[in-house]
Amino acid sequence: MAAVAESGASSLAPPQEVRVYDHPNDNGGAIIVTWQKSPDDTAEHGLVTGYTILRTSRSGGQFEVVGRVGAGTIQFVDTTAEAGIFFYYKVEAEAGEQTRASPPVGPVSSTFQWINWNRWNRLLLGLLLGGAVVAFIHIGQRGYKFRIRKLPGIEAMEKAIDQAAESGQPIFFIPGSEDLSDLQTIAGLSVLEQVSRRTARREVDLRAPQFHSLVMAASDDTLYHAYHEAGRSSAYNRDDVFYVSDEQFGYVAGVGGLMCREQPAACFYFGSFRAEGLALAEVGQTIGALQVAGTAERAQIPFLVTACDHVLIGEEMYAAAAYLSDDPAEVGALKGQDFGKLLAVGAIGVGCLLATLAHLVDSEVFVMLRDGLLSIFETGTGR
Amino acid sequence: MAVPRMITFTVATVLIVAMFVPPLEPIREEFSNFFNIIAAFAFVLGAASLLGVHWRRIRRRVRGWGYSIVCMASFLITLIVGLLKLGSPGGIGGSAIAEGSPFAWIFDYVFTPIDATLFSLLAFYVASAAFRAFRVRNAEATIMLVTAFLLLLGRTFLGNLVTAWLPPEMEPFELPNLVQWIMYVPMTAGSRAIMIGVALGTIATSLKIILGIDRPYLGGGK
């Protein structure tokens, strides 16, 4: 931080009403500085080119620059303020070589807060949706049979496994290009668990080429358990789950080559994909394999739709394992999701109605209700 | 399985609570660091798998075993040259990627061109995928074809000219405005529907994992 001295006589007007206060709802370490624009920072008097924010920890001490913002700005968040230490601030208007600072304000210190009230709506929605999912899981576990609609993609997977069993061709399972920390990969592994149980029972070879070592370890365990549960432990082949490369196109080259040589009956793509998704699906299309994909990557969905026979979009991918397993608890979780969808549809409908009424009717009530509803779903980007 | 499930439950609960309790926020970063450290160690598993699988392929002479020789040789040469910094200007104490080092040469003149070539193939993949998608087979494909045509045309200078003759009262039907409407209304609506579904799926999947109903990270099993 460079120390700055105020220039001498200046006709430039300083910023007005500088205020400093602790940043709320954080872990300490941030102070908000606000001010009113200099009278020379207007459309008519556009002299000011920017503002410099200065800070000192001693009254009457040397001020140091902590940040610069452009003209027209009236707020700065100092994220370098150590918690518990008192600081004084001033804001300096700049106009070329000329500078003019406000009087110092303070002292102020930053402290932590136990609760981040900015996220009250996320907590509310999380409790509501999470509560619904847990409640439906519980209902499912108690033996209630939920009815779920059929997904063509899931049925195609079952048929593909049957066809592979008859033709003796293998099946390829690609668990995406993200690591185990990505929930899509976890969802993909859940699908692999169900697919491998079926392939183990039907004596179909299942190949699962891997992008990441951790996913490989989990996939390997999945296959081993599937063969063990099917009573075919001796048929388990550790070479069926193998690491290829964590370089995107190295992976494409390796897996694409294998697909061409081994001519799988079907290719299943479940997880997070980028460009390699289309490249592999096009290779699969060329060799005539039945292809089913599932991803929550919105940018890749159109490519997979064009290259695959069936695509499970977004939530369907997360639901695929529940469909395949038919486990009451997993199906219960699907019903919890349906409750969330109902809530979303209802909120969108009510929101549209309130927004329309707020526009058409001259009443503050509708504006208040509309803004209230918006605040529940607004996530914001602040700290 | 009780210990991994307990760890999963505890870590997930702490991370969720940290979202709402600011003093716990640094823990989230710590857990992320832990994951990166574990993932770095797991790289050894990947290397062992790569060498093991290809070695067995070569030994058993399975179909395409010649590619396994190329793969193993490439891996070992790159690993040895990079790890021992063979031929590097600074020797073993210098940088493996220093200018003029064999490792940098492998990266610049072998890896990068091959990677770029494979990336370029995407253009052909996109073309063939688009050809299949835009074949008029049913009503949905027809809508997609017409929409795609309008979007492509509307983004060009020619697109502006095509509907420039329309009277001012028909301004919303001018191609650039029509394209903007398609992007902002039906496309955004569809995109948001997917986003809402993904968010709900994420919540349900996370809860299943936290509660131990679904545990694919442990190889599944009940």
Coordinates of C-alpha atoms in Angstrom, one line a residue:
Chain A
M1 CA 0.0 0.0 0.0
A2 CA 1.5 3.3 -1.0
A3 CA 1.1 6.3 1.2
V4 CA -0.6 9.3 -0.4
A5 CA -0.5 13.0 0.5
E6 CA -3.3 15.3 -0.4
S7 CA -2.4 17.9 -3.0
G8 CA -2.4 21.5 -2.0
A9 CA -4.9 24.2 -2.9
S10 CA -7.7 22.7 -5.0
S11 CA -11.0 23.9 -6.3
L12 CA -12.2 20.3 -6.5
A13 CA -15.1 19.6 -4.1
P14 CA -14.6 16.5 -1.9
P15 CA -17.0 13.6 -1.5
Q16 CA -19.8 14.3 1.0
E17 CA -21.1 12.4 4.0
V18 CA -18.6 9.6 4.2
R19 CA -19.8 6.8 6.4
V20 CA -18.1 3.6 7.5
Y21 CA -19.5 0.5 9.1
D22 CA -18.9 -3.2 9.6
H23 CA -19.9 -5.5 6.8
P24 CA -22.9 -7.4 8.1
N25 CA -23.4 -11.2 8.0
D26 CA -19.8 -12.1 7.4
N27 CA -16.8 -13.7 9.2
G28 CA -15.2 -10.3 9.9
G29 CA -12.5 -8.7 7.9
A30 CA -14.7 -6.3 5.7
I31 CA -15.7 -2.7 6.2
I32 CA -18.1 -0.8 4.0
V33 CA -17.3 2.8 3.1
T34 CA -20.1 4.9 1.5
W35 CA -20.2 8.5 0.4
Q36 CA -22.1 11.0 -1.6
K37 CA -20.6 12.0 -4.9
S38 CA -18.5 15.1 -5.1
P39 CA -20.5 18.0 -6.5
D40 CA -18.0 17.9 -9.3
D41 CA -19.0 14.4 -10.2
T42 CA -22.2 15.1 -12.1
A43 CA -23.3 15.1 -15.7
E44 CA -22.8 18.9 -15.8
H45 CA -19.6 19.1 -13.8
G46 CA -17.9 15.9 -14.8
L47 CA -14.5 16.8 -13.4
V48 CA -14.0 13.8 -11.2
T49 CA -12.3 10.8 -12.7
G50 CA -12.4 8.5 -9.7
Y51 CA -12.2 8.1 -6.0
T52 CA -9.4 6.8 -3.8
I53 CA -10.2 5.1 -0.5
L54 CA -7.6 5.7 2.2
R55 CA -7.2 4.1 5.6
T56 CA -5.1 4.4 8.8
S57 CA -5.2 2.5 12.0
R58 CA -4.1 5.5 14.2
S59 CA -5.9 8.8 14.7
G60 CA -3.8 11.4 12.9
G61 CA -1.6 8.7 11.4
Q62 CA -0.4 8.4 7.8
F63 CA -3.2 7.3 5.5
E64 CA -2.6 4.4 3.0
V65 CA -4.5 3.6 -0.2
V66 CA -6.8 0.6 0.1
G67 CA -8.7 0.9 -3.1
R68 CA -9.7 3.0 -6.1
V69 CA -13.1 3.2 -7.9
G70 CA -14.3 5.0 -10.9
A71 CA -16.4 8.3 -11.0
G72 CA -20.0 7.9 -10.1
T73 CA -19.3 5.2 -7.5
I74 CA -20.6 5.7 -4.0
Q75 CA -19.5 2.6 -2.2
F76 CA -16.4 0.5 -1.5
V77 CA -15.9 -2.7 0.5
D78 CA -12.5 -2.9 2.2
T79 CA -11.9 -6.7 2.4
T80 CA -8.4 -6.2 3.9
A81 CA -9.6 -4.8 7.2
E82 CA -8.3 -7.2 9.9
A83 CA -11.1 -8.1 12.3
G84 CA -11.0 -6.4 15.7
I85 CA -8.6 -3.6 14.7
F86 CA -10.0 0.0 14.6
F87 CA -9.5 2.0 11.4
Y88 CA -10.1 5.6 10.2
Y89 CA -11.1 6.2 6.6
K90 CA -11.3 9.1 4.1
V91 CA -12.3 9.2 0.5
E92 CA -10.4 11.3 -2.0
A93 CA -11.9 12.7 -5.2
E94 CA -9.5 12.7 -8.2
A95 CA -9.6 14.9 -11.2
G96 CA -6.4 14.4 -13.2
E97 CA -3.6 15.8 -11.1
Q98 CA -6.0 17.4 -8.6
T99 CA -7.2 15.5 -5.5
R100 CA -9.4 16.5 -2.6
A101 CA -10.1 14.3 0.4
S102 CA -13.1 14.2 2.8
P103 CA -12.4 14.6 6.5
P104 CA -11.4 11.3 8.2
V105 CA -14.2 9.2 9.7
G106 CA -14.0 6.5 12.3
P107 CA -13.0 4.6 14.2
V108 CA -14.6 1.4 12.9
S109 CA -13.7 -2.2 13.3
S110 CA -15.0 -5.4 11.6
T111 CA -16.4 -8.2 13.6
F112 CA -17.9 -11.6 12.8
Q113 CA -21.6 -12.5 13.0
W114 CA -22.8 -15.9 14.1
I115 CA -25.6 -16.0 11.5
N116 CA -25.6 -14.9 7.8
W117 CA -29.1 -13.4 7.6
N118 CA -28.6 -12.6 3.9
R119 CA -29.2 -16.3 3.3
W120 CA -32.4 -16.7 5.2
N121 CA -34.4 -17.5 2.0
R122 CA -31.9 -20.3 1.1
L123 CA -32.3 -21.8 4.6
L124 CA -36.1 -21.6 4.3
L125 CA -36.2 -23.2 0.8
G126 CA -33.6 -25.7 1.8
L127 CA -35.6 -26.8 4.9
L128 CA -38.8 -26.9 2.9
L129 CA -37.5 -28.9 0.0
G130 CA -35.1 -31.0 2.1
G131 CA -37.9 -31.7 4.5
A132 CA -40.2 -32.8 1.7
V133 CA -37.6 -35.1 0.3
V134 CA -36.8 -36.7 3.7
A135 CA -40.6 -37.0 4.4
F136 CA -41.2 -38.8 1.1
I137 CA -38.2 -41.1 1.6
H138 CA -39.6 -42.0 5.0
I139 CA -43.0 -42.7 3.5
G140 CA -41.4 -44.9 0.9
Q141 CA -39.4 -46.8 3.5
R142 CA -42.6 -47.5 5.3
G143 CA -43.8 -49.5 2.3
Y144 CA -46.0 -47.0 0.4
K145 CA -45.7 -47.7 -3.3
F146 CA -45.3 -44.5 -5.3
R147 CA -46.3 -44.5 -9.0
I148 CA -43.7 -43.0 -11.3
R149 CA -44.0 -42.4 -15.0
K150 CA -41.8 -44.4 -17.4
L151 CA -38.8 -42.8 -19.0
P152 CA -38.0 -44.0 -22.6
G153 CA -34.3 -43.6 -21.9
I154 CA -34.4 -46.0 -18.9
E155 CA -36.4 -48.6 -20.9
A156 CA -33.9 -48.3 -23.7
M157 CA -31.1 -49.0 -21.3
E158 CA -32.7 -52.2 -20.1
K159 CA -33.4 -53.3 -23.8
A160 CA -29.8 -52.5 -24.7
I161 CA -28.4 -54.8 -21.9
D162 CA -30.7 -57.6 -23.2
Q163 CA -29.5 -57.1 -26.8
A164 CA -25.8 -57.1 -25.6
A165 CA -26.5 -60.3 -23.7
E166 CA -27.8 -61.9 -26.9
S167 CA -25.1 -60.5 -29.3
G168 CA -22.2 -61.0 -26.9
Q169 CA -21.0 -57.4 -27.5
P170 CA -19.8 -55.3 -24.6
I171 CA -21.4 -52.1 -23.1
F172 CA -19.5 -49.0 -22.5
F173 CA -20.2 -46.7 -19.5
I174 CA -18.7 -43.2 -19.5
P175 CA -19.0 -41.5 -16.1
G176 CA -18.3 -38.0 -17.3
S177 CA -15.2 -35.9 -17.1
E178 CA -15.5 -34.4 -13.6
D179 CA -14.0 -35.7 -10.4
L180 CA -15.8 -37.3 -7.5
S181 CA -16.4 -33.9 -6.0
D182 CA -19.1 -33.2 -8.7
L183 CA -22.6 -34.4 -7.8
Q184 CA -23.2 -35.4 -11.4
T185 CA -20.4 -37.9 -11.2
I186 CA -21.9 -39.3 -8.0
A187 CA -25.3 -39.6 -9.8
G188 CA -23.5 -41.3 -12.7
L189 CA -21.9 -43.8 -10.3
S190 CA -25.4 -44.6 -8.9
V191 CA -26.5 -45.4 -12.5
L192 CA -23.3 -47.5 -13.0
E193 CA -24.2 -49.4 -9.8
Q194 CA -27.6 -50.4 -11.3
V195 CA -26.3 -51.0 -14.8
S196 CA -23.5 -53.2 -13.5
R197 CA -25.9 -55.3 -11.4
R198 CA -27.9 -56.0 -14.6
T199 CA -24.8 -56.7 -16.8
A200 CA -23.4 -59.0 -14.1
R201 CA -26.6 -61.0 -14.0
R202 CA -26.9 -61.2 -17.8
E203 CA -23.2 -62.0 -18.2
V204 CA -22.6 -58.9 -20.3
D205 CA -19.1 -57.3 -20.4
L206 CA -19.2 -53.8 -19.1
R207 CA -16.3 -51.4 -19.8
A208 CA -15.9 -48.2 -17.8
P209 CA -13.0 -46.1 -19.1
Q210 CA -12.1 -43.4 -16.6
F211 CA -11.1 -39.7 -16.6
H212 CA -10.1 -39.4 -12.9
S213 CA -8.4 -41.8 -10.6
L214 CA -10.8 -41.3 -7.6
V215 CA -13.8 -42.0 -9.9
M216 CA -12.0 -45.1 -11.2
A217 CA -11.5 -46.4 -7.6
A218 CA -15.2 -45.9 -6.8
S219 CA -16.3 -47.4 -10.2
D220 CA -14.1 -50.4 -9.6
D221 CA -15.6 -51.0 -6.2
T222 CA -19.1 -50.7 -7.8
L223 CA -18.4 -53.3 -10.4
Y224 CA -16.8 -55.6 -7.9
H225 CA -19.9 -55.3 -5.6
A226 CA -22.2 -55.9 -8.5
Y227 CA -20.5 -59.1 -9.6
H228 CA -20.3 -60.3 -6.0
E229 CA -24.1 -59.7 -5.4
A230 CA -24.9 -61.5 -8.6
G231 CA -22.9 -64.5 -7.4
R232 CA -20.3 -64.1 -10.2
S233 CA -17.3 -62.8 -8.3
S234 CA -15.0 -65.0 -10.4
A235 CA -16.2 -63.3 -13.6
Y236 CA -15.2 -59.8 -12.3
N237 CA -12.4 -58.5 -14.5
R238 CA -10.3 -55.6 -12.9
D239 CA -9.4 -54.5 -16.4
D240 CA -13.0 -53.5 -17.2
V241 CA -12.6 -50.3 -15.2
F242 CA -9.4 -48.6 -16.3
Y243 CA -7.8 -45.2 -16.3
V244 CA -7.4 -43.6 -19.7
S245 CA -6.3 -39.9 -19.3
D246 CA -7.4 -36.8 -17.6
E247 CA -6.6 -34.8 -20.7
Q248 CA -9.9 -34.2 -22.5
F249 CA -8.9 -35.2 -26.0
G250 CA -6.4 -37.8 -24.9
Y251 CA -9.5 -39.4 -23.3
V252 CA -11.5 -39.0 -26.5
A253 CA -8.7 -40.6 -28.6
G254 CA -8.3 -43.5 -26.2
V255 CA -12.0 -44.3 -25.7
G256 CA -13.0 -43.5 -29.3
G257 CA -10.3 -46.0 -30.5
L258 CA -11.6 -48.7 -28.1
M259 CA -15.2 -48.2 -29.2
C260 CA -14.2 -48.6 -32.8
R261 CA -12.2 -51.8 -32.0
E262 CA -14.6 -53.4 -29.6
Q263 CA -17.9 -52.4 -31.3
P264 CA -20.1 -52.1 -28.1
A265 CA -23.8 -52.8 -28.4
A266 CA -24.6 -49.7 -26.3
C267 CA -22.8 -46.7 -24.8
F268 CA -24.1 -45.0 -21.7
Y269 CA -22.9 -41.5 -20.8
F270 CA -23.9 -40.4 -17.3
G271 CA -22.2 -37.4 -15.6
S272 CA -20.8 -34.0 -16.4
F273 CA -19.6 -33.6 -20.0
R274 CA -17.9 -30.9 -22.1
A275 CA -16.7 -31.2 -25.7
E276 CA -15.7 -34.8 -25.2
G277 CA -19.4 -35.7 -24.8
L278 CA -20.2 -34.9 -28.4
A279 CA -16.9 -36.4 -29.8
L280 CA -17.5 -39.7 -28.1
A281 CA -21.3 -39.8 -28.9
E282 CA -20.5 -39.2 -32.6
V283 CA -18.0 -42.1 -32.6
G284 CA -20.7 -44.2 -30.9
Q285 CA -23.2 -43.1 -33.6
T286 CA -20.8 -44.1 -36.3
I287 CA -20.4 -47.6 -35.1
G288 CA -24.2 -48.0 -34.6
A289 CA -24.3 -48.4 -30.9
L290 CA -27.5 -47.6 -29.0
Q291 CA -26.7 -44.5 -27.0
V292 CA -28.3 -43.2 -23.8
A293 CA -26.9 -40.1 -22.1
G294 CA -27.7 -38.2 -19.0
T295 CA -26.3 -34.9 -17.9
A296 CA -27.2 -31.7 -16.1
E297 CA -24.8 -29.6 -18.2
R298 CA -27.2 -27.3 -20.1
A299 CA -24.6 -26.4 -22.7
Q300 CA -24.0 -30.0 -23.7
I301 CA -27.6 -31.2 -23.7
P302 CA -28.3 -30.1 -27.4
F303 CA -25.2 -31.9 -28.6
L304 CA -26.0 -35.1 -26.8
V305 CA -29.6 -34.9 -28.0
T306 CA -28.4 -34.8 -31.6
A307 CA -25.9 -37.6 -31.2
C308 CA -27.6 -40.0 -28.8
D309 CA -30.8 -42.1 -29.1
H310 CA -32.1 -41.0 -25.7
V311 CA -31.0 -38.2 -23.3
L312 CA -32.0 -37.9 -19.7
I313 CA -32.1 -34.1 -19.1
G314 CA -31.1 -32.5 -15.9
E315 CA -33.2 -33.9 -13.1
E316 CA -34.0 -37.1 -15.0
M317 CA -30.3 -37.9 -14.8
Y318 CA -30.4 -37.6 -11.0
A319 CA -33.5 -39.7 -11.0
A320 CA -32.2 -42.5 -13.3
A321 CA -30.7 -44.6 -10.5
A322 CA -34.0 -44.5 -8.6
Y323 CA -35.9 -45.7 -11.8
L324 CA -33.4 -48.5 -12.3
S325 CA -33.3 -49.7 -8.7
D326 CA -37.0 -49.3 -7.9
D327 CA -35.9 -48.9 -4.3
P328 CA -38.8 -47.4 -2.3
A329 CA -36.6 -44.9 -0.5
E330 CA -35.1 -43.7 -3.8
V331 CA -38.5 -43.4 -5.4
G332 CA -39.7 -41.5 -2.4
A333 CA -36.9 -39.0 -3.0
L334 CA -38.3 -38.5 -6.5
K335 CA -41.6 -37.6 -5.1
G336 CA -39.9 -35.1 -2.9
Q337 CA -38.5 -33.6 -6.1
D338 CA -42.0 -33.5 -7.5
F339 CA -43.1 -31.5 -4.5
G340 CA -40.3 -29.0 -5.2
K341 CA -41.5 -28.8 -8.8
L342 CA -45.1 -28.2 -7.7
L343 CA -43.8 -25.4 -5.4
A344 CA -41.8 -23.9 -8.3
V345 CA -44.8 -24.0 -10.7
G346 CA -47.0 -22.5 -8.0
A347 CA -44.5 -19.7 -7.2
I348 CA -44.1 -18.9 -11.0
G349 CA -47.9 -18.7 -11.5
V350 CA -48.5 -16.6 -8.4
G351 CA -45.5 -14.4 -9.3
C352 CA -46.8 -13.8 -12.8
L353 CA -50.2 -12.9 -11.5
L354 CA -48.8 -10.5 -8.9
A355 CA -46.4 -8.9 -11.4
T356 CA -49.3 -8.4 -13.8
L357 CA -51.6 -6.9 -11.1
A358 CA -48.8 -4.7 -9.7
H359 CA -48.5 -3.3 -13.3
L360 CA -52.2 -2.9 -14.0
V361 CA -53.7 -1.9 -10.6
D362 CA -52.6 1.2 -8.8
S363 CA -52.1 -0.4 -5.5
E364 CA -49.0 -0.8 -3.3
V365 CA -50.2 -4.1 -1.9
F366 CA -49.5 -6.0 -5.1
V367 CA -46.1 -4.4 -5.4
M368 CA -45.3 -5.4 -1.8
L369 CA -46.5 -8.9 -2.4
R370 CA -44.6 -9.2 -5.6
D371 CA -41.4 -8.0 -4.0
G372 CA -41.9 -10.2 -1.0
L373 CA -42.2 -13.3 -3.2
L374 CA -39.2 -12.2 -5.2
S375 CA -37.1 -11.9 -2.1
I376 CA -37.8 -15.6 -1.2
F377 CA -36.3 -16.8 -4.4
E378 CA -33.6 -14.2 -4.9
T379 CA -30.1 -15.6 -4.1
G380 CA -28.0 -12.5 -4.8
T381 CA -24.3 -12.5 -5.3
G382 CA -23.0 -10.7 -2.2
R383 CA -20.9 -12.0 0.7
Chain B
M1 CA -19.4 -49.1 6.1
A2 CA -20.4 -47.3 9.3
V3 CA -17.3 -45.1 9.5
P4 CA -17.3 -43.8 5.9
R5 CA -21.1 -43.0 6.2
M6 CA -20.4 -41.2 9.5
I7 CA -17.6 -39.2 7.9
T8 CA -19.9 -38.3 4.9
F9 CA -22.8 -37.3 7.2
T10 CA -20.5 -35.2 9.5
V11 CA -18.6 -33.4 6.7
A12 CA -21.8 -32.7 4.7
T13 CA -23.6 -31.4 7.7
V14 CA -20.7 -29.1 8.7
L15 CA -20.5 -27.8 5.1
I16 CA -24.2 -27.1 5.0
V17 CA -24.2 -25.3 8.4
A18 CA -21.1 -23.3 7.2
M19 CA -23.3 -21.8 4.5
F20 CA -25.3 -20.0 7.2
V21 CA -22.6 -19.6 10.0
P22 CA -19.9 -17.2 8.8
P23 CA -17.2 -18.3 11.4
L24 CA -17.4 -21.8 9.9
E25 CA -16.8 -20.6 6.3
P26 CA -13.0 -21.2 6.3
I27 CA -13.7 -24.9 7.0
R28 CA -15.2 -25.2 3.6
E29 CA -12.0 -24.2 2.0
E30 CA -10.1 -26.6 4.2
F31 CA -12.2 -29.5 3.1
S32 CA -11.7 -28.5 -0.5
N33 CA -7.9 -28.5 0.1
F34 CA -8.2 -32.0 1.7
F35 CA -10.0 -33.2 -1.4
N36 CA -7.3 -31.8 -3.7
I37 CA -4.6 -33.5 -1.6
I38 CA -6.4 -36.9 -1.7
A39 CA -7.0 -36.5 -5.5
A40 CA -3.3 -35.8 -6.1
F41 CA -2.3 -39.0 -4.3
A42 CA -4.9 -40.9 -6.2
F43 CA -3.0 -40.0 -9.4
V44 CA -0.7 -42.9 -8.6
L45 CA -3.7 -45.2 -8.8
G46 CA -4.4 -43.9 -12.3
A47 CA -0.8 -44.4 -13.5
A48 CA -0.8 -47.9 -12.1
S49 CA -4.1 -48.8 -13.8
L50 CA -2.8 -47.4 -17.1
L51 CA 0.4 -49.4 -17.0
G52 CA -1.2 -52.5 -15.7
V53 CA -4.1 -52.6 -18.2
H54 CA -1.9 -52.0 -21.2
W55 CA 0.8 -54.4 -20.0
R56 CA -1.8 -57.2 -19.8
R57 CA -3.2 -56.2 -23.2
I58 CA 0.3 -56.5 -24.7
R59 CA 1.0 -59.8 -22.9
R60 CA -2.3 -61.4 -24.0
R61 CA -2.0 -59.9 -27.5
V62 CA -5.6 -58.7 -27.4
R63 CA -7.0 -56.9 -30.4
G64 CA -5.3 -53.5 -30.8
W65 CA -2.4 -54.4 -28.6
G66 CA 0.0 -52.4 -30.8
Y67 CA -1.7 -49.2 -29.6
S68 CA -1.0 -50.3 -26.0
I69 CA 2.8 -50.3 -26.9
V70 CA 2.5 -46.7 -28.2
C71 CA 0.5 -45.7 -25.1
M72 CA 2.9 -47.2 -22.6
A73 CA 6.0 -45.9 -24.5
S74 CA 4.6 -42.4 -24.7
F75 CA 3.6 -42.4 -21.0
L76 CA 7.0 -43.7 -19.8
I77 CA 9.1 -41.5 -22.1
T78 CA 7.2 -38.3 -21.0
L79 CA 7.3 -39.3 -17.4
I80 CA 11.0 -40.1 -17.3
V81 CA 12.0 -37.0 -19.3
G82 CA 9.8 -34.8 -17.2
L83 CA 10.6 -36.3 -13.8
L84 CA 14.4 -36.5 -14.3
K85 CA 14.4 -33.3 -16.3
L86 CA 16.6 -35.0 -18.9
G87 CA 18.4 -32.5 -21.1
S88 CA 16.9 -29.5 -19.3
P89 CA 19.1 -26.4 -19.4
G90 CA 19.0 -26.1 -15.6
G91 CA 19.6 -29.8 -15.0
I92 CA 17.8 -31.7 -12.2
G93 CA 17.5 -28.5 -10.1
G94 CA 16.0 -26.4 -13.0
S95 CA 12.6 -26.3 -14.5
A96 CA 11.3 -29.2 -16.5
I97 CA 9.3 -26.8 -18.8
A98 CA 12.3 -24.4 -19.3
E99 CA 12.7 -23.2 -22.9
G100 CA 14.8 -25.7 -24.9
S101 CA 14.1 -28.6 -22.5
P102 CA 13.1 -32.0 -24.1
F103 CA 10.0 -32.0 -21.9
A104 CA 8.9 -28.6 -23.3
W105 CA 9.6 -29.8 -26.8
I106 CA 7.4 -32.9 -26.3
F107 CA 4.6 -30.6 -25.0
D108 CA 4.9 -28.0 -27.8
Y109 CA 5.6 -30.3 -30.8
V110 CA 3.9 -33.6 -29.9
F111 CA 1.1 -33.1 -27.3
T112 CA -0.2 -29.7 -28.4
P113 CA -0.6 -30.5 -32.2
I114 CA -2.3 -33.8 -31.4
D115 CA -4.6 -32.2 -28.9
A116 CA -5.4 -29.4 -31.4
T117 CA -6.1 -31.9 -34.2
L118 CA -8.5 -33.8 -32.0
F119 CA -10.2 -30.6 -31.0
S120 CA -10.5 -29.5 -34.6
L121 CA -12.4 -32.8 -35.4
L122 CA -15.2 -31.3 -33.3
A123 CA -16.1 -29.1 -36.3
F124 CA -16.9 -32.2 -38.3
Y125 CA -18.7 -33.8 -35.4
V126 CA -20.9 -30.7 -34.9
A127 CA -21.7 -30.7 -38.7
S128 CA -22.7 -34.4 -38.8
A129 CA -24.7 -34.0 -35.6
A130 CA -26.5 -30.9 -37.0
F131 CA -27.2 -32.7 -40.2
R132 CA -29.0 -35.5 -38.3
A133 CA -30.8 -33.1 -36.0
F134 CA -32.1 -30.9 -38.8
R135 CA -33.5 -33.7 -41.0
V136 CA -37.2 -33.1 -41.1
R137 CA -38.6 -36.3 -39.5
N138 CA -41.4 -35.0 -37.3
A139 CA -43.0 -31.8 -36.0
E140 CA -40.3 -31.3 -33.3
A141 CA -37.5 -31.6 -35.8
T142 CA -39.2 -29.2 -38.1
I143 CA -39.6 -26.6 -35.4
M144 CA -36.0 -27.0 -34.5
L145 CA -34.9 -26.6 -38.1
V146 CA -37.0 -23.4 -38.6
T147 CA -35.8 -21.9 -35.3
A148 CA -32.2 -22.7 -36.0
F149 CA -32.5 -21.2 -39.5
L150 CA -34.1 -18.0 -38.1
L151 CA -31.4 -17.7 -35.4
L152 CA -28.5 -18.2 -37.8
L153 CA -30.0 -15.8 -40.4
G154 CA -31.0 -13.2 -37.7
R155 CA -27.4 -13.0 -36.5
T156 CA -26.1 -11.9 -39.9
F157 CA -26.2 -8.6 -41.8
L158 CA -28.3 -10.3 -44.4
G159 CA -30.8 -11.1 -41.7
N160 CA -31.3 -7.4 -41.0
L161 CA -31.9 -6.7 -44.7
V162 CA -34.4 -9.5 -45.2
T163 CA -37.1 -7.8 -43.0
A164 CA -36.0 -4.2 -43.2
W165 CA -38.9 -3.4 -45.6
L166 CA -41.5 -4.2 -42.9
P167 CA -43.6 -1.1 -41.8
P168 CA -42.8 0.3 -38.3
E169 CA -46.0 -1.2 -36.8
M170 CA -44.6 -4.7 -37.6
E171 CA -41.3 -4.0 -35.9
P172 CA -41.6 -7.0 -33.5
F173 CA -41.6 -9.3 -36.6
E174 CA -38.3 -7.9 -37.9
L175 CA -35.8 -10.8 -37.9
P176 CA -33.3 -9.3 -35.3
N177 CA -36.2 -8.6 -32.9
L178 CA -37.7 -12.1 -33.6
V179 CA -34.3 -13.7 -32.8
Q180 CA -34.0 -11.7 -29.6
W181 CA -37.5 -12.8 -28.6
I182 CA -36.7 -16.5 -29.3
M183 CA -33.5 -16.1 -27.2
Y184 CA -35.1 -14.3 -24.3
V185 CA -38.5 -16.0 -24.0
P186 CA -38.9 -19.6 -25.2
M187 CA -35.2 -20.4 -24.9
T188 CA -34.7 -18.8 -21.4
A189 CA -37.9 -20.5 -20.2
G190 CA -36.7 -23.9 -21.3
S191 CA -33.3 -23.2 -19.8
R192 CA -34.7 -22.1 -16.5
A193 CA -37.0 -25.2 -16.4
I194 CA -33.8 -27.4 -16.7
M195 CA -32.1 -25.3 -14.0
I196 CA -35.0 -25.7 -11.6
G197 CA -35.0 -29.5 -12.2
V198 CA -31.3 -29.7 -11.8
A199 CA -31.4 -27.8 -8.5
L200 CA -34.2 -30.1 -7.2
G201 CA -32.3 -33.2 -8.3
T202 CA -29.1 -31.9 -6.6
I203 CA -31.0 -31.4 -3.3
A204 CA -32.6 -34.9 -3.5
T205 CA -29.3 -36.6 -4.5
S206 CA -27.4 -34.8 -1.8
L207 CA -29.8 -35.8 0.9
K208 CA -29.8 -39.4 -0.2
I209 CA -26.0 -39.4 0.1
I210 CA -26.0 -37.6 3.5
L211 CA -28.6 -40.0 4.9
G212 CA -26.7 -43.0 3.5
I213 CA -29.5 -44.2 1.3
D214 CA -27.4 -43.9 -1.8
R215 CA -23.6 -44.5 -1.5
P216 CA -22.1 -45.0 -4.9
Y217 CA -18.8 -43.4 -3.7
L218 CA -18.3 -46.6 -1.7
G219 CA -19.0 -48.8 -4.6
G220 CA -22.7 -49.0 -3.9
G221 CA -24.3 -52.0 -2.1
K222 CA -26.9 -51.9 0.7

